[in-house]
Amino acid sequence: MEKIVSLCKRRGFIFQSSEIYGGLNGVWDYGPLGVELKNNLKQYWWQVIVRDRDDVVGLDGSILTHSAVLKASGHVDTFTDPMVDCRLTNQRLKADQIPQQSGTVFAYEFARDATPSVAAFEALVYLAETDAEPRLDKTLGLNDAISLGLRIVERRGLSLAPPSKDPESIESFFMDLSHELVRNPQSGWEEKFRLGYSVAQRAVCGDTFRVLLREGEPELKAKKIAQMFYQKRGLRLPVVSLLSKMPVQDTREFNPENGAELTPPRPFNLMFQTQMGASADPASIAYLRPETAQSIFVQFKNVLDVSRKKLPFGIAQIGKAFRNEINPRNFTFRSREFEQMELEYFCRPEQGMDLLAYWLKERIKFYEEIGISRKRLHILDVPEKERAFYSKGTFDIEYEFPFGRQELEGVAYRTDYDLQQHIKASGKQLDYFDEETKERLVPHVVEPSAGVDRTVLALICDAYDEDSAPDEKGKMETRIVMRFHPRIAPIKCAIFPLLRNKEPLVAKAREVQALLRPHMNVFYDEGGAIGRRYRRQDEIGTPFGVTIDFETLGEKGEELRDTVTLRDRDSMKQERVAIKDLAHLISSKIR
Ligand code: GAP
């Protein structure tokens, strides 16, 4: 995965959003090649789902969504993930992603601060001074306190060893010092120090805290984690108090990264809420839509009226959706801002299950047509207990990403749940009138819902390959090649004049570029050796390369005039093609 992430940045597919300010977690920007790839994917989906069919029309709904829409759909009340926080780092995690762990739980009941109080500090200064009137310097720190203590030990000939850095050792040192001093007082300052360093004078944190140690981990680790916990609660040198040690099996109550205790799970709504207009009252709350589907349901009647479609028919939409994911991860896979390609295909209730099977097949075909290998696609028949309660059947189309098998798209039979919810909440008639049977019905819906960003990521992962190719001197070297299907490749054809300093070659190459440009996205490159130029294009997945050479200019015989070499990215084979045939030849392979 690291190689893919690095290529995406190096070649301009995907960048972290706001990178120069440290990045915005879970948000991504698509660079010059990424945006082309993404657009090709969306255009192909739109072509197949909308333009090639008589029974589907499109919609482009707004992102800002009325709170009543999402209240009716159930998102306001139930679109939540169980969330836990690490009590040490405050890191927020999805509760259902915490693995089960076993080991020993160390429970701490409180901690006290071993740092001397101001009063104790003052006494130390007086006891350590010999001549001049002592002053309490506010900049004195813990190390100074220890030095003062050691000076007193030396002056009074006490047998106390210097403390280590551990808070417990420092506390013992000062406690022993106070006992020794009060045994032989020479002024009132010995008693003042004892009182100043008594536990009652020092800060205490009464929070309990637990740490899980896995088998083989040293006990000291638990103590250090606990000390860090109490430090974050304001104790500078926490002396921790262990209450118990207990073995546990298969618990999910601890952070797998550091063993610290997690808070109990609580629901976390994934929607981004915003305020419309200047007033801050609850009526002005709006949401960034968490899915594109809801605007399709809400506009169902309007679209039906204007399109005059008969059941079954669909409404399709591509657009941004937003979810405040607790733990965005795996590059763009789980993002907070992403795009969906959704189709709501309305039908009669008795057609639902057949159409579910139909759309599953269509969608698998789509992924194959954009070049995703069938063997890396898997179909999960989601069991009833894991489906939404209103769904009569759901299939997840999964892809084998380098980080595991994960969902690309859901194809769900959602019954009439959404339309019924909006009918109830709005009081409007969102039904369908059948002219032939003269009956009114609320249509059921089958929904293929795909993620643009996840599909782009799958395309990139699927295309990434390394093989070997000869360098300038014919020596074999490793070649990175993105084997994008020509249909979705960001650049379809690269155009190379053999030499940049031969004006007729450059002029001809520019002519070829102008000829192909209306048909496809082309890229002109005259920099560097031709092999290097091929390699740069292989790395971004350009399927075709056209080289304009001296044959093209007719210098090696009239029969070769106005022909070029056309190189195939995958086979690296080159063929001689007439310039006039280029547009047709390449176009037939990229449609
Ligand atoms: N309208 C149904 C719906 O939204 P979903 O399974 O929550 O269903 C559909 O989302 C698709 O949207 C997913 O299969 C995935 O491809 C994409 N998706 C969902 N959450 C995403 C996220 N946080 N980041 C990227 N893509 C996401």
Coordinates of C-alpha atoms and ligand atoms in Angstrom, one line a residue:
M1 CA 0.0 0.0 0.0
E2 CA 2.9 2.4 0.8
K3 CA 4.1 2.1 -2.8
I4 CA 0.6 3.0 -4.1
V5 CA 0.2 6.0 -1.7
S6 CA 3.7 7.3 -2.7
L7 CA 3.0 7.0 -6.4
C8 CA -0.3 8.7 -6.0
K9 CA 1.4 11.7 -4.5
R10 CA 4.5 11.7 -6.7
R11 CA 2.6 11.5 -9.9
G12 CA -0.3 13.8 -8.9
F13 CA -3.2 11.4 -8.4
I14 CA -4.1 12.2 -4.8
F15 CA -2.8 14.7 -2.2
Q16 CA -3.6 15.1 1.5
S17 CA -6.0 18.1 1.8
S18 CA -4.4 21.2 3.4
E19 CA -1.1 19.4 3.4
I20 CA 1.0 22.5 4.0
Y21 CA -0.9 23.1 7.3
G22 CA -0.3 19.6 8.5
G23 CA -3.2 18.0 6.6
L24 CA -7.0 17.7 7.3
N25 CA -7.7 14.2 8.6
G26 CA -9.9 12.1 6.3
V27 CA -10.1 14.7 3.5
W28 CA -8.2 14.4 0.2
D29 CA -7.6 16.5 -2.9
Y30 CA -7.3 14.9 -6.4
G31 CA -4.4 16.1 -8.5
P32 CA -4.2 16.6 -12.3
L33 CA -4.2 12.9 -13.0
G34 CA -6.6 11.9 -10.2
V35 CA -9.3 14.3 -11.4
E36 CA -9.1 12.9 -14.9
L37 CA -9.3 9.3 -13.6
K38 CA -12.2 10.3 -11.3
N39 CA -14.1 12.1 -14.1
N40 CA -13.6 9.2 -16.5
L41 CA -15.1 6.8 -13.9
K42 CA -18.1 9.1 -13.2
Q43 CA -18.7 9.7 -16.9
Y44 CA -18.7 6.0 -17.7
W45 CA -21.1 5.3 -14.8
W46 CA -23.4 8.1 -16.1
Q47 CA -23.2 6.7 -19.6
V48 CA -24.1 3.1 -18.6
I49 CA -26.6 3.9 -15.9
V50 CA -28.4 7.0 -17.4
R51 CA -27.6 7.7 -21.1
D52 CA -27.6 4.1 -22.4
R53 CA -31.0 3.4 -20.9
D54 CA -34.6 4.6 -21.5
D55 CA -35.7 3.9 -17.9
V56 CA -33.3 6.1 -15.9
V57 CA -33.0 9.8 -15.5
G58 CA -30.6 12.0 -13.6
L59 CA -30.7 14.4 -10.7
D60 CA -28.2 16.8 -9.1
G61 CA -29.5 17.5 -5.6
S62 CA -28.1 20.0 -3.1
I63 CA -25.6 19.1 -0.5
L64 CA -27.2 21.3 2.2
T65 CA -30.1 19.3 3.4
H66 CA -33.2 20.4 5.4
S67 CA -33.1 18.8 8.8
A68 CA -36.7 17.5 8.3
V69 CA -35.5 15.3 5.4
L70 CA -32.9 13.6 7.6
K71 CA -35.2 13.4 10.6
A72 CA -37.7 11.5 8.4
S73 CA -35.0 9.2 6.9
G74 CA -33.8 8.3 10.4
H75 CA -30.4 9.8 10.1
V76 CA -30.8 12.4 12.8
D77 CA -31.7 9.8 15.4
T78 CA -29.9 6.7 14.3
F79 CA -27.0 7.4 11.9
T80 CA -24.5 6.8 14.6
D81 CA -21.4 4.7 15.2
P82 CA -20.5 3.5 18.7
M83 CA -17.4 5.5 19.8
V84 CA -14.9 5.1 22.5
D85 CA -12.1 7.5 23.6
C86 CA -8.6 6.5 24.9
R87 CA -8.4 7.9 28.4
L88 CA -4.7 8.5 28.0
T89 CA -4.4 10.1 24.5
N90 CA -8.1 11.1 23.9
Q91 CA -7.8 9.3 20.6
R92 CA -11.3 8.5 19.3
L93 CA -11.9 5.0 18.0
K94 CA -14.8 3.1 16.6
A95 CA -15.9 0.7 19.3
D96 CA -16.6 -2.1 16.8
Q97 CA -13.1 -1.9 15.4
I98 CA -11.4 -2.6 18.8
P99 CA -9.9 -6.2 18.7
Q100 CA -10.4 -8.6 21.5
Q101 CA -7.4 -8.7 23.8
S102 CA -6.2 -10.8 26.8
G103 CA -3.7 -10.2 29.5
T104 CA -3.5 -8.7 33.0
V105 CA -5.3 -5.5 34.0
F106 CA -3.5 -3.2 36.4
A107 CA -6.0 -1.0 38.2
Y108 CA -4.8 2.3 39.8
E109 CA -6.9 4.1 42.4
F110 CA -5.2 7.5 42.6
A111 CA -1.8 9.3 42.4
R112 CA -0.1 12.0 44.4
D113 CA 2.5 14.5 43.2
A114 CA 6.1 14.0 44.4
T115 CA 7.0 17.6 43.6
P116 CA 7.6 19.7 46.7
S117 CA 5.0 22.3 47.5
V118 CA 5.9 26.0 47.6
A119 CA 6.2 25.9 51.4
A120 CA 8.5 22.8 51.3
F121 CA 10.6 24.5 48.6
E122 CA 11.0 27.6 50.7
A123 CA 12.1 25.5 53.7
L124 CA 14.6 23.7 51.5
V125 CA 16.1 27.0 50.4
Y126 CA 16.5 28.2 54.0
L127 CA 17.9 24.9 55.2
A128 CA 20.5 24.7 52.4
E129 CA 21.7 28.3 52.7
T130 CA 24.6 29.1 55.1
D131 CA 25.3 32.8 55.1
A132 CA 23.3 35.5 53.3
E133 CA 19.6 36.1 53.7
P134 CA 18.0 33.4 51.5
R135 CA 15.5 34.3 48.8
L136 CA 12.9 32.0 47.1
D137 CA 13.6 32.2 43.4
K138 CA 10.4 31.5 41.5
T139 CA 12.3 30.0 38.6
L140 CA 13.7 27.1 40.7
G141 CA 12.6 23.7 39.4
L142 CA 12.5 20.1 40.6
N143 CA 16.2 19.6 39.8
D144 CA 17.0 22.6 42.0
A145 CA 14.9 21.1 44.8
I146 CA 16.9 17.8 44.6
S147 CA 20.2 19.8 44.5
L148 CA 19.1 21.8 47.6
G149 CA 18.1 18.5 49.3
L150 CA 21.5 17.0 48.5
R151 CA 23.3 20.0 49.8
I152 CA 21.4 19.7 53.1
V153 CA 22.4 16.0 53.2
E154 CA 26.0 16.9 52.8
R155 CA 26.0 19.8 55.3
R156 CA 24.3 17.8 58.0
G157 CA 26.3 14.6 57.2
L158 CA 23.1 12.5 56.7
S159 CA 23.4 9.1 55.1
L160 CA 20.8 9.5 52.3
A161 CA 21.4 8.4 48.7
P162 CA 20.5 10.7 45.8
P163 CA 17.1 9.7 44.2
S164 CA 16.6 8.3 40.7
K165 CA 14.3 10.0 38.2
D166 CA 11.4 7.9 39.3
P167 CA 8.7 9.9 41.2
E168 CA 8.6 7.2 43.9
S169 CA 12.3 7.5 44.5
I170 CA 12.1 11.3 44.6
E171 CA 9.2 11.1 47.1
S172 CA 11.1 8.7 49.3
F173 CA 14.2 10.9 49.3
F174 CA 12.2 14.0 50.5
M175 CA 10.2 12.0 53.0
D176 CA 13.4 10.5 54.5
L177 CA 15.0 13.9 54.5
S178 CA 12.1 15.4 56.4
H179 CA 12.3 12.6 59.0
E180 CA 16.1 13.0 59.4
L181 CA 15.7 16.8 59.8
V182 CA 13.0 16.8 62.4
R183 CA 15.1 14.4 64.5
N184 CA 17.8 17.0 65.0
P185 CA 16.2 20.4 64.6
Q186 CA 18.5 23.5 64.5
S187 CA 15.8 26.1 63.6
G188 CA 12.0 26.0 62.9
W189 CA 12.6 25.3 59.2
E190 CA 13.0 21.5 59.7
E191 CA 9.4 21.2 60.9
K192 CA 8.2 23.6 58.2
F193 CA 9.8 21.4 55.6
R194 CA 8.1 18.3 57.1
L195 CA 4.7 19.9 57.1
G196 CA 5.3 21.4 53.6
Y197 CA 6.2 18.0 52.2
S198 CA 3.4 16.1 53.9
V199 CA 0.9 14.4 51.6
A200 CA -1.8 16.7 52.7
Q201 CA 0.1 19.7 51.2
R202 CA 0.7 18.0 47.8
A203 CA -1.6 17.7 44.8
V204 CA -3.5 14.4 44.5
C205 CA -5.6 13.1 41.6
G206 CA -8.4 10.7 42.7
D207 CA -9.3 9.4 39.2
T208 CA -9.1 5.6 38.8
F209 CA -7.3 4.2 35.8
R210 CA -6.7 0.8 34.3
V211 CA -4.0 -0.5 31.9
L212 CA -3.9 -3.8 30.1
L213 CA -0.6 -5.6 29.7
R214 CA -0.4 -8.4 27.2
E215 CA 1.5 -11.5 28.1
G216 CA 5.3 -10.9 28.2
E217 CA 5.1 -7.1 28.6
P218 CA 7.0 -5.8 31.6
E219 CA 5.1 -4.5 34.6
L220 CA 7.0 -1.3 34.5
K221 CA 5.1 -0.4 31.3
A222 CA 1.8 -0.4 33.1
K223 CA 3.2 2.0 35.7
K224 CA 4.7 4.3 33.1
I225 CA 1.4 4.5 31.2
A226 CA -0.4 5.2 34.5
Q227 CA 2.1 7.9 35.3
M228 CA 1.5 9.5 31.9
F229 CA -2.3 9.4 32.6
Y230 CA -1.9 11.3 35.9
Q231 CA 0.6 13.7 34.4
K232 CA -2.1 14.7 31.9
R233 CA -4.3 15.4 34.8
G234 CA -1.9 17.9 36.2
L235 CA 0.5 16.0 38.5
R236 CA 4.1 16.7 37.5
L237 CA 5.6 13.7 39.3
P238 CA 2.8 11.2 39.9
V239 CA 3.4 8.5 42.5
V240 CA 0.8 6.0 41.4
S241 CA -1.2 3.8 43.8
L242 CA -1.8 0.3 42.5
L243 CA -5.2 -1.2 43.6
S244 CA -5.2 -4.6 41.9
K245 CA -3.9 -6.9 39.2
M246 CA -6.3 -9.2 37.4
P247 CA -6.1 -11.5 34.5
V248 CA -8.7 -10.9 31.7
Q249 CA -9.8 -12.7 28.5
D250 CA -11.1 -11.3 25.2
T251 CA -11.8 -7.7 26.4
R252 CA -12.4 -4.7 24.2
E253 CA -12.0 -2.2 26.9
F254 CA -8.4 -1.2 26.2
N255 CA -6.6 0.7 23.5
P256 CA -4.7 -1.9 21.4
E257 CA -2.0 0.7 20.7
N258 CA -1.0 1.5 24.3
G259 CA -3.0 -0.7 26.6
A260 CA -4.8 2.4 28.2
E261 CA -8.4 2.1 29.4
L262 CA -11.1 3.2 26.9
T263 CA -14.3 5.1 27.9
P264 CA -17.5 3.1 27.6
P265 CA -19.0 3.1 24.1
R266 CA -21.4 5.9 23.3
P267 CA -23.3 6.7 20.1
F268 CA -21.7 9.4 17.9
N269 CA -23.8 10.9 15.1
L270 CA -21.8 10.9 11.8
M271 CA -23.5 13.9 10.2
F272 CA -21.9 17.3 9.7
Q273 CA -24.3 19.9 11.1
T274 CA -24.3 23.5 10.0
Q275 CA -26.3 26.7 10.5
M276 CA -28.2 28.4 7.7
G277 CA -28.4 32.2 7.9
A278 CA -27.5 34.6 10.7
S279 CA -29.8 33.3 13.4
A280 CA -28.6 30.5 15.7
D281 CA -32.0 29.0 16.6
P282 CA -32.6 25.2 16.2
A283 CA -34.8 25.9 13.1
S284 CA -31.7 27.1 11.2
I285 CA -29.9 23.8 11.5
A286 CA -29.1 22.1 8.2
Y287 CA -26.8 19.2 7.4
L288 CA -24.3 18.3 4.8
R289 CA -25.9 15.3 3.2
P290 CA -24.6 11.9 4.5
E291 CA -25.8 10.2 1.2
T292 CA -27.1 11.4 -2.1
A293 CA -30.1 9.1 -2.0
Q294 CA -32.4 11.2 0.2
S295 CA -32.7 14.1 -2.4
I296 CA -33.8 11.4 -4.9
F297 CA -36.6 10.3 -2.6
V298 CA -37.6 13.8 -1.7
Q299 CA -37.7 14.8 -5.4
F300 CA -39.4 11.6 -6.5
K301 CA -42.7 13.2 -7.3
N302 CA -41.3 16.1 -9.2
V303 CA -39.0 13.9 -11.3
L304 CA -41.9 11.5 -12.0
D305 CA -44.2 14.3 -13.1
V306 CA -41.7 15.8 -15.5
S307 CA -40.2 12.6 -16.9
R308 CA -43.5 10.7 -17.2
K309 CA -41.7 7.4 -16.7
K310 CA -43.5 4.1 -16.1
L311 CA -42.5 1.6 -13.4
P312 CA -39.9 0.3 -13.2
F313 CA -37.7 3.3 -13.6
G314 CA -34.7 4.9 -11.9
I315 CA -33.3 8.2 -10.8
A316 CA -29.5 8.4 -10.7
Q317 CA -27.2 10.9 -9.0
I318 CA -23.5 11.4 -8.6
G319 CA -22.4 13.8 -5.8
K320 CA -20.6 14.6 -2.7
A321 CA -21.5 13.1 0.7
F322 CA -20.1 13.9 4.1
R323 CA -19.7 11.7 7.2
N324 CA -17.8 12.7 10.3
E325 CA -16.1 9.2 10.4
I326 CA -14.6 8.5 13.8
N327 CA -11.6 6.9 12.4
P328 CA -10.8 7.8 8.8
R329 CA -8.3 5.3 7.5
N330 CA -6.7 3.2 4.7
F331 CA -5.9 6.2 2.5
T332 CA -9.1 7.4 0.8
F333 CA -11.1 4.3 1.7
R334 CA -12.8 5.8 4.6
S335 CA -13.0 9.6 4.2
R336 CA -15.0 12.3 5.7
E337 CA -15.8 13.9 2.4
F338 CA -16.4 11.5 -0.5
E339 CA -18.5 11.1 -3.6
Q340 CA -21.3 8.6 -4.3
M341 CA -22.8 7.2 -7.5
E342 CA -26.3 6.2 -6.5
L343 CA -29.3 4.8 -8.4
E344 CA -32.7 4.5 -6.9
Y345 CA -34.6 2.1 -9.1
F346 CA -38.3 2.2 -8.4
C347 CA -40.5 -0.8 -9.0
R348 CA -43.6 -2.7 -8.0
P349 CA -43.2 -4.7 -4.8
E350 CA -43.4 -8.0 -6.6
Q351 CA -40.4 -7.0 -8.8
G352 CA -38.1 -6.1 -6.0
M353 CA -36.2 -9.4 -5.5
D354 CA -35.7 -10.0 -9.2
L355 CA -34.4 -6.5 -9.7
L356 CA -32.0 -6.9 -6.8
A357 CA -30.4 -9.9 -8.6
Y358 CA -30.5 -8.0 -11.9
W359 CA -28.7 -4.9 -10.6
L360 CA -26.1 -7.0 -8.8
K361 CA -25.2 -8.6 -12.1
E362 CA -25.2 -5.3 -13.9
R363 CA -22.9 -3.7 -11.3
I364 CA -20.4 -6.6 -11.4
K365 CA -20.3 -6.2 -15.2
F366 CA -19.6 -2.5 -14.8
Y367 CA -16.6 -3.2 -12.6
E368 CA -15.2 -5.6 -15.2
E369 CA -15.8 -3.1 -17.9
I370 CA -13.6 -0.5 -16.2
G371 CA -10.9 -3.1 -15.9
I372 CA -11.2 -4.3 -12.3
S373 CA -10.2 -8.0 -12.3
R374 CA -13.2 -10.3 -11.5
K375 CA -11.1 -12.5 -9.2
R376 CA -10.5 -9.6 -6.8
L377 CA -14.3 -8.8 -6.6
H378 CA -16.4 -10.7 -4.1
I379 CA -20.1 -10.7 -3.4
L380 CA -21.3 -10.8 0.2
D381 CA -25.0 -11.7 0.7
V382 CA -25.5 -9.6 3.9
P383 CA -27.3 -11.8 6.5
E384 CA -30.7 -10.6 7.7
K385 CA -29.5 -9.7 11.2
E386 CA -26.9 -7.3 9.7
R387 CA -29.2 -5.7 7.2
A388 CA -31.2 -2.5 7.8
F389 CA -34.5 -3.6 9.3
Y390 CA -36.4 -2.4 6.2
S391 CA -34.2 -4.2 3.6
K392 CA -35.4 -7.5 2.2
G393 CA -32.0 -8.2 0.6
T394 CA -28.6 -6.6 0.4
F395 CA -25.4 -7.6 -1.4
D396 CA -22.1 -5.9 -0.8
I397 CA -19.7 -5.9 -3.7
E398 CA -16.3 -6.2 -2.1
Y399 CA -12.8 -5.7 -3.5
E400 CA -9.6 -7.2 -2.3
F401 CA -7.6 -4.1 -1.3
P402 CA -4.0 -4.5 -0.1
F403 CA -5.4 -3.8 3.4
G404 CA -8.1 -6.5 3.1
R405 CA -11.4 -7.3 1.5
Q406 CA -13.7 -4.3 1.9
E407 CA -17.0 -2.9 0.5
L408 CA -17.0 -1.0 -2.8
E409 CA -20.7 -0.8 -3.3
G410 CA -23.9 -1.9 -1.6
V411 CA -26.9 -3.2 -3.7
A412 CA -29.9 -3.1 -1.5
Y413 CA -33.6 -3.8 -1.8
R414 CA -34.9 -1.0 0.5
T415 CA -38.7 -1.8 0.0
D416 CA -40.9 1.3 0.2
Y417 CA -39.3 2.4 3.5
D418 CA -37.8 5.8 2.4
L419 CA -40.9 7.0 0.4
Q420 CA -43.2 6.0 3.2
Q421 CA -41.1 7.8 5.8
H422 CA -41.2 11.0 3.7
I423 CA -45.0 10.6 3.1
K424 CA -45.5 10.3 6.8
A425 CA -43.3 13.3 7.7
S426 CA -44.3 15.7 4.9
G427 CA -47.9 14.7 4.5
K428 CA -47.4 14.8 0.7
Q429 CA -48.5 12.1 -1.8
L430 CA -45.3 10.5 -3.0
D431 CA -47.0 7.7 -4.9
Y432 CA -47.4 6.4 -8.4
F433 CA -50.6 6.2 -10.4
D434 CA -50.8 3.3 -12.9
E435 CA -52.8 4.5 -15.9
E436 CA -53.6 1.0 -17.0
T437 CA -54.8 -0.6 -13.7
K438 CA -56.0 2.8 -12.3
E439 CA -54.3 1.9 -9.0
R440 CA -52.2 4.1 -6.8
L441 CA -49.1 2.6 -5.1
V442 CA -46.0 3.6 -3.3
P443 CA -43.1 2.1 -5.3
H444 CA -40.5 -0.1 -3.8
V445 CA -36.8 0.6 -4.6
V446 CA -33.6 -1.2 -5.4
E447 CA -30.5 0.8 -4.7
P448 CA -27.1 0.2 -6.2
S449 CA -24.9 2.7 -4.2
A450 CA -21.2 3.0 -5.1
G451 CA -18.4 5.1 -3.8
V452 CA -16.4 7.1 -6.4
D453 CA -13.3 7.4 -4.2
R454 CA -13.3 3.7 -3.2
T455 CA -13.7 2.7 -6.8
V456 CA -10.8 5.1 -7.8
L457 CA -8.7 3.5 -5.1
A458 CA -9.6 0.0 -6.3
L459 CA -8.8 1.1 -9.9
I460 CA -5.4 2.3 -8.7
C461 CA -4.6 -0.8 -6.7
D462 CA -5.8 -3.1 -9.5
A463 CA -3.7 -1.2 -12.1
Y464 CA -0.4 -1.1 -10.1
D465 CA 2.1 -3.5 -11.5
E466 CA 5.9 -3.9 -11.8
D467 CA 7.6 -5.7 -14.6
S468 CA 10.9 -5.2 -16.4
A469 CA 11.8 -3.3 -19.5
P470 CA 15.0 -2.5 -21.3
D471 CA 16.6 0.9 -20.5
E472 CA 18.4 3.2 -23.0
K473 CA 21.3 0.8 -23.3
G474 CA 19.2 -2.3 -23.5
K475 CA 19.8 -3.3 -19.9
M476 CA 16.7 -4.7 -18.2
E477 CA 15.3 -2.5 -15.4
T478 CA 12.2 -2.5 -13.2
R479 CA 9.3 -0.7 -14.7
I480 CA 6.3 0.6 -12.7
V481 CA 3.3 0.4 -14.9
M482 CA -0.3 1.3 -14.2
R483 CA -2.4 -1.0 -16.3
F484 CA -5.5 1.1 -16.3
H485 CA -8.2 0.0 -18.8
P486 CA -7.9 2.5 -21.7
R487 CA -11.5 3.5 -21.0
I488 CA -10.6 5.1 -17.7
A489 CA -6.9 5.9 -18.1
P490 CA -6.3 9.6 -17.2
I491 CA -4.3 10.3 -20.4
K492 CA -5.1 8.2 -23.5
C493 CA -2.2 8.9 -25.7
A494 CA 1.2 10.6 -25.3
I495 CA 2.8 12.3 -28.3
F496 CA 6.5 12.4 -28.7
P497 CA 8.7 14.1 -31.3
L498 CA 11.8 11.9 -31.5
L499 CA 14.0 15.0 -31.0
R500 CA 13.0 18.3 -29.5
N501 CA 15.5 20.3 -31.5
K502 CA 14.4 19.3 -34.9
E503 CA 11.7 21.8 -35.9
P504 CA 10.0 19.6 -38.6
L505 CA 9.6 16.8 -36.0
V506 CA 8.2 19.1 -33.4
A507 CA 5.8 20.7 -35.9
K508 CA 4.5 17.4 -37.0
A509 CA 4.0 16.2 -33.4
R510 CA 2.0 19.3 -32.6
E511 CA -0.1 18.6 -35.7
V512 CA -0.8 15.1 -34.4
Q513 CA -1.7 16.5 -31.0
A514 CA -4.2 18.9 -32.6
L515 CA -5.7 16.0 -34.6
L516 CA -6.2 13.7 -31.6
R517 CA -7.2 16.4 -29.0
P518 CA -10.9 16.6 -30.0
H519 CA -11.2 12.9 -29.5
M520 CA -9.3 12.2 -26.3
N521 CA -7.1 13.5 -23.5
V522 CA -3.6 13.7 -25.0
F523 CA -0.2 14.7 -23.5
Y524 CA 2.7 16.2 -25.5
D525 CA 6.2 15.4 -24.2
E526 CA 9.5 16.3 -25.9
G527 CA 11.8 16.2 -22.8
G528 CA 14.5 13.5 -22.4
A529 CA 15.4 10.2 -24.1
I530 CA 12.4 8.5 -25.7
G531 CA 12.7 5.5 -23.4
R532 CA 12.5 7.8 -20.4
R533 CA 9.4 9.4 -21.8
Y534 CA 7.8 6.0 -22.3
R535 CA 8.6 5.1 -18.8
R536 CA 7.0 8.3 -17.4
Q537 CA 3.8 7.5 -19.3
D538 CA 3.8 3.8 -18.2
E539 CA 3.9 4.9 -14.6
I540 CA 0.7 7.0 -15.0
G541 CA -1.0 4.3 -17.1
T542 CA -1.2 6.0 -20.5
P543 CA -2.1 3.2 -22.8
F544 CA -0.8 4.5 -26.1
G545 CA 2.3 6.4 -27.2
V546 CA 2.9 8.0 -30.6
T547 CA 6.4 8.8 -31.8
I548 CA 7.0 11.1 -34.7
D549 CA 10.4 10.3 -36.3
F550 CA 12.3 10.8 -39.5
E551 CA 10.2 8.2 -41.3
T552 CA 7.2 10.4 -40.5
L553 CA 8.8 13.2 -42.4
G554 CA 9.4 10.9 -45.5
E555 CA 13.2 10.9 -45.0
K556 CA 13.4 7.1 -45.1
G557 CA 11.2 6.7 -48.2
E558 CA 7.9 8.2 -49.4
E559 CA 5.8 5.1 -48.4
L560 CA 6.5 5.9 -44.7
R561 CA 5.7 9.6 -44.9
D562 CA 2.9 10.6 -42.5
T563 CA 3.1 7.4 -40.6
V564 CA 4.1 7.2 -36.9
T565 CA 5.0 4.4 -34.4
L566 CA 2.1 3.6 -32.1
R567 CA 3.3 1.9 -28.9
D568 CA 1.2 -0.2 -26.7
R569 CA 1.8 0.3 -22.9
D570 CA 1.2 -3.4 -21.9
S571 CA 2.9 -5.4 -24.7
M572 CA 5.4 -2.5 -25.4
K573 CA 5.0 -3.5 -29.0
Q574 CA 5.2 -0.8 -31.7
E575 CA 3.4 -0.7 -35.0
R576 CA 3.6 1.7 -37.9
V577 CA 0.3 3.5 -38.4
A578 CA -0.8 6.3 -40.8
I579 CA -1.5 9.5 -39.0
K580 CA -5.0 9.7 -40.7
D581 CA -6.0 6.4 -39.1
L582 CA -4.8 7.3 -35.5
A583 CA -7.9 8.9 -34.2
H584 CA -10.2 6.2 -35.3
L585 CA -7.8 3.4 -34.2
I586 CA -7.3 4.8 -30.6
S587 CA -10.8 5.9 -30.2
S588 CA -12.1 2.4 -30.9
K589 CA -10.0 1.1 -28.0
I590 CA -10.9 3.8 -25.4
R591 CA -14.7 3.9 -25.7
Ligands
GAP1 N1 -27.6 5.2 0.2 C1 -27.0 4.1 0.8 C2 -25.6 4.4 1.3 O1 -25.2 5.5 1.4 P1 -23.5 3.2 2.3 O2 -23.2 1.7 2.3 O3 -23.5 3.9 3.6 O4 -25.0 3.2 1.7 C3 -22.6 3.5 -0.1 O5 -22.6 3.9 1.3 C4 -21.2 3.6 -0.6 O6 -20.6 4.8 -0.4 C5 -20.2 2.6 0.1 O7 -20.3 1.3 -0.5 C6 -18.9 3.2 -0.2 O8 -18.4 2.9 -1.5 C7 -19.2 4.7 -0.2 N2 -18.9 5.2 1.2 C8 -19.6 5.2 2.3 N3 -18.9 5.8 3.3 C9 -17.7 6.2 2.8 C10 -16.6 6.9 3.4 N4 -16.6 7.3 4.6 N5 -15.5 7.1 2.6 C11 -15.6 6.8 1.3 N6 -16.6 6.1 0.7 C12 -17.7 5.8 1.4

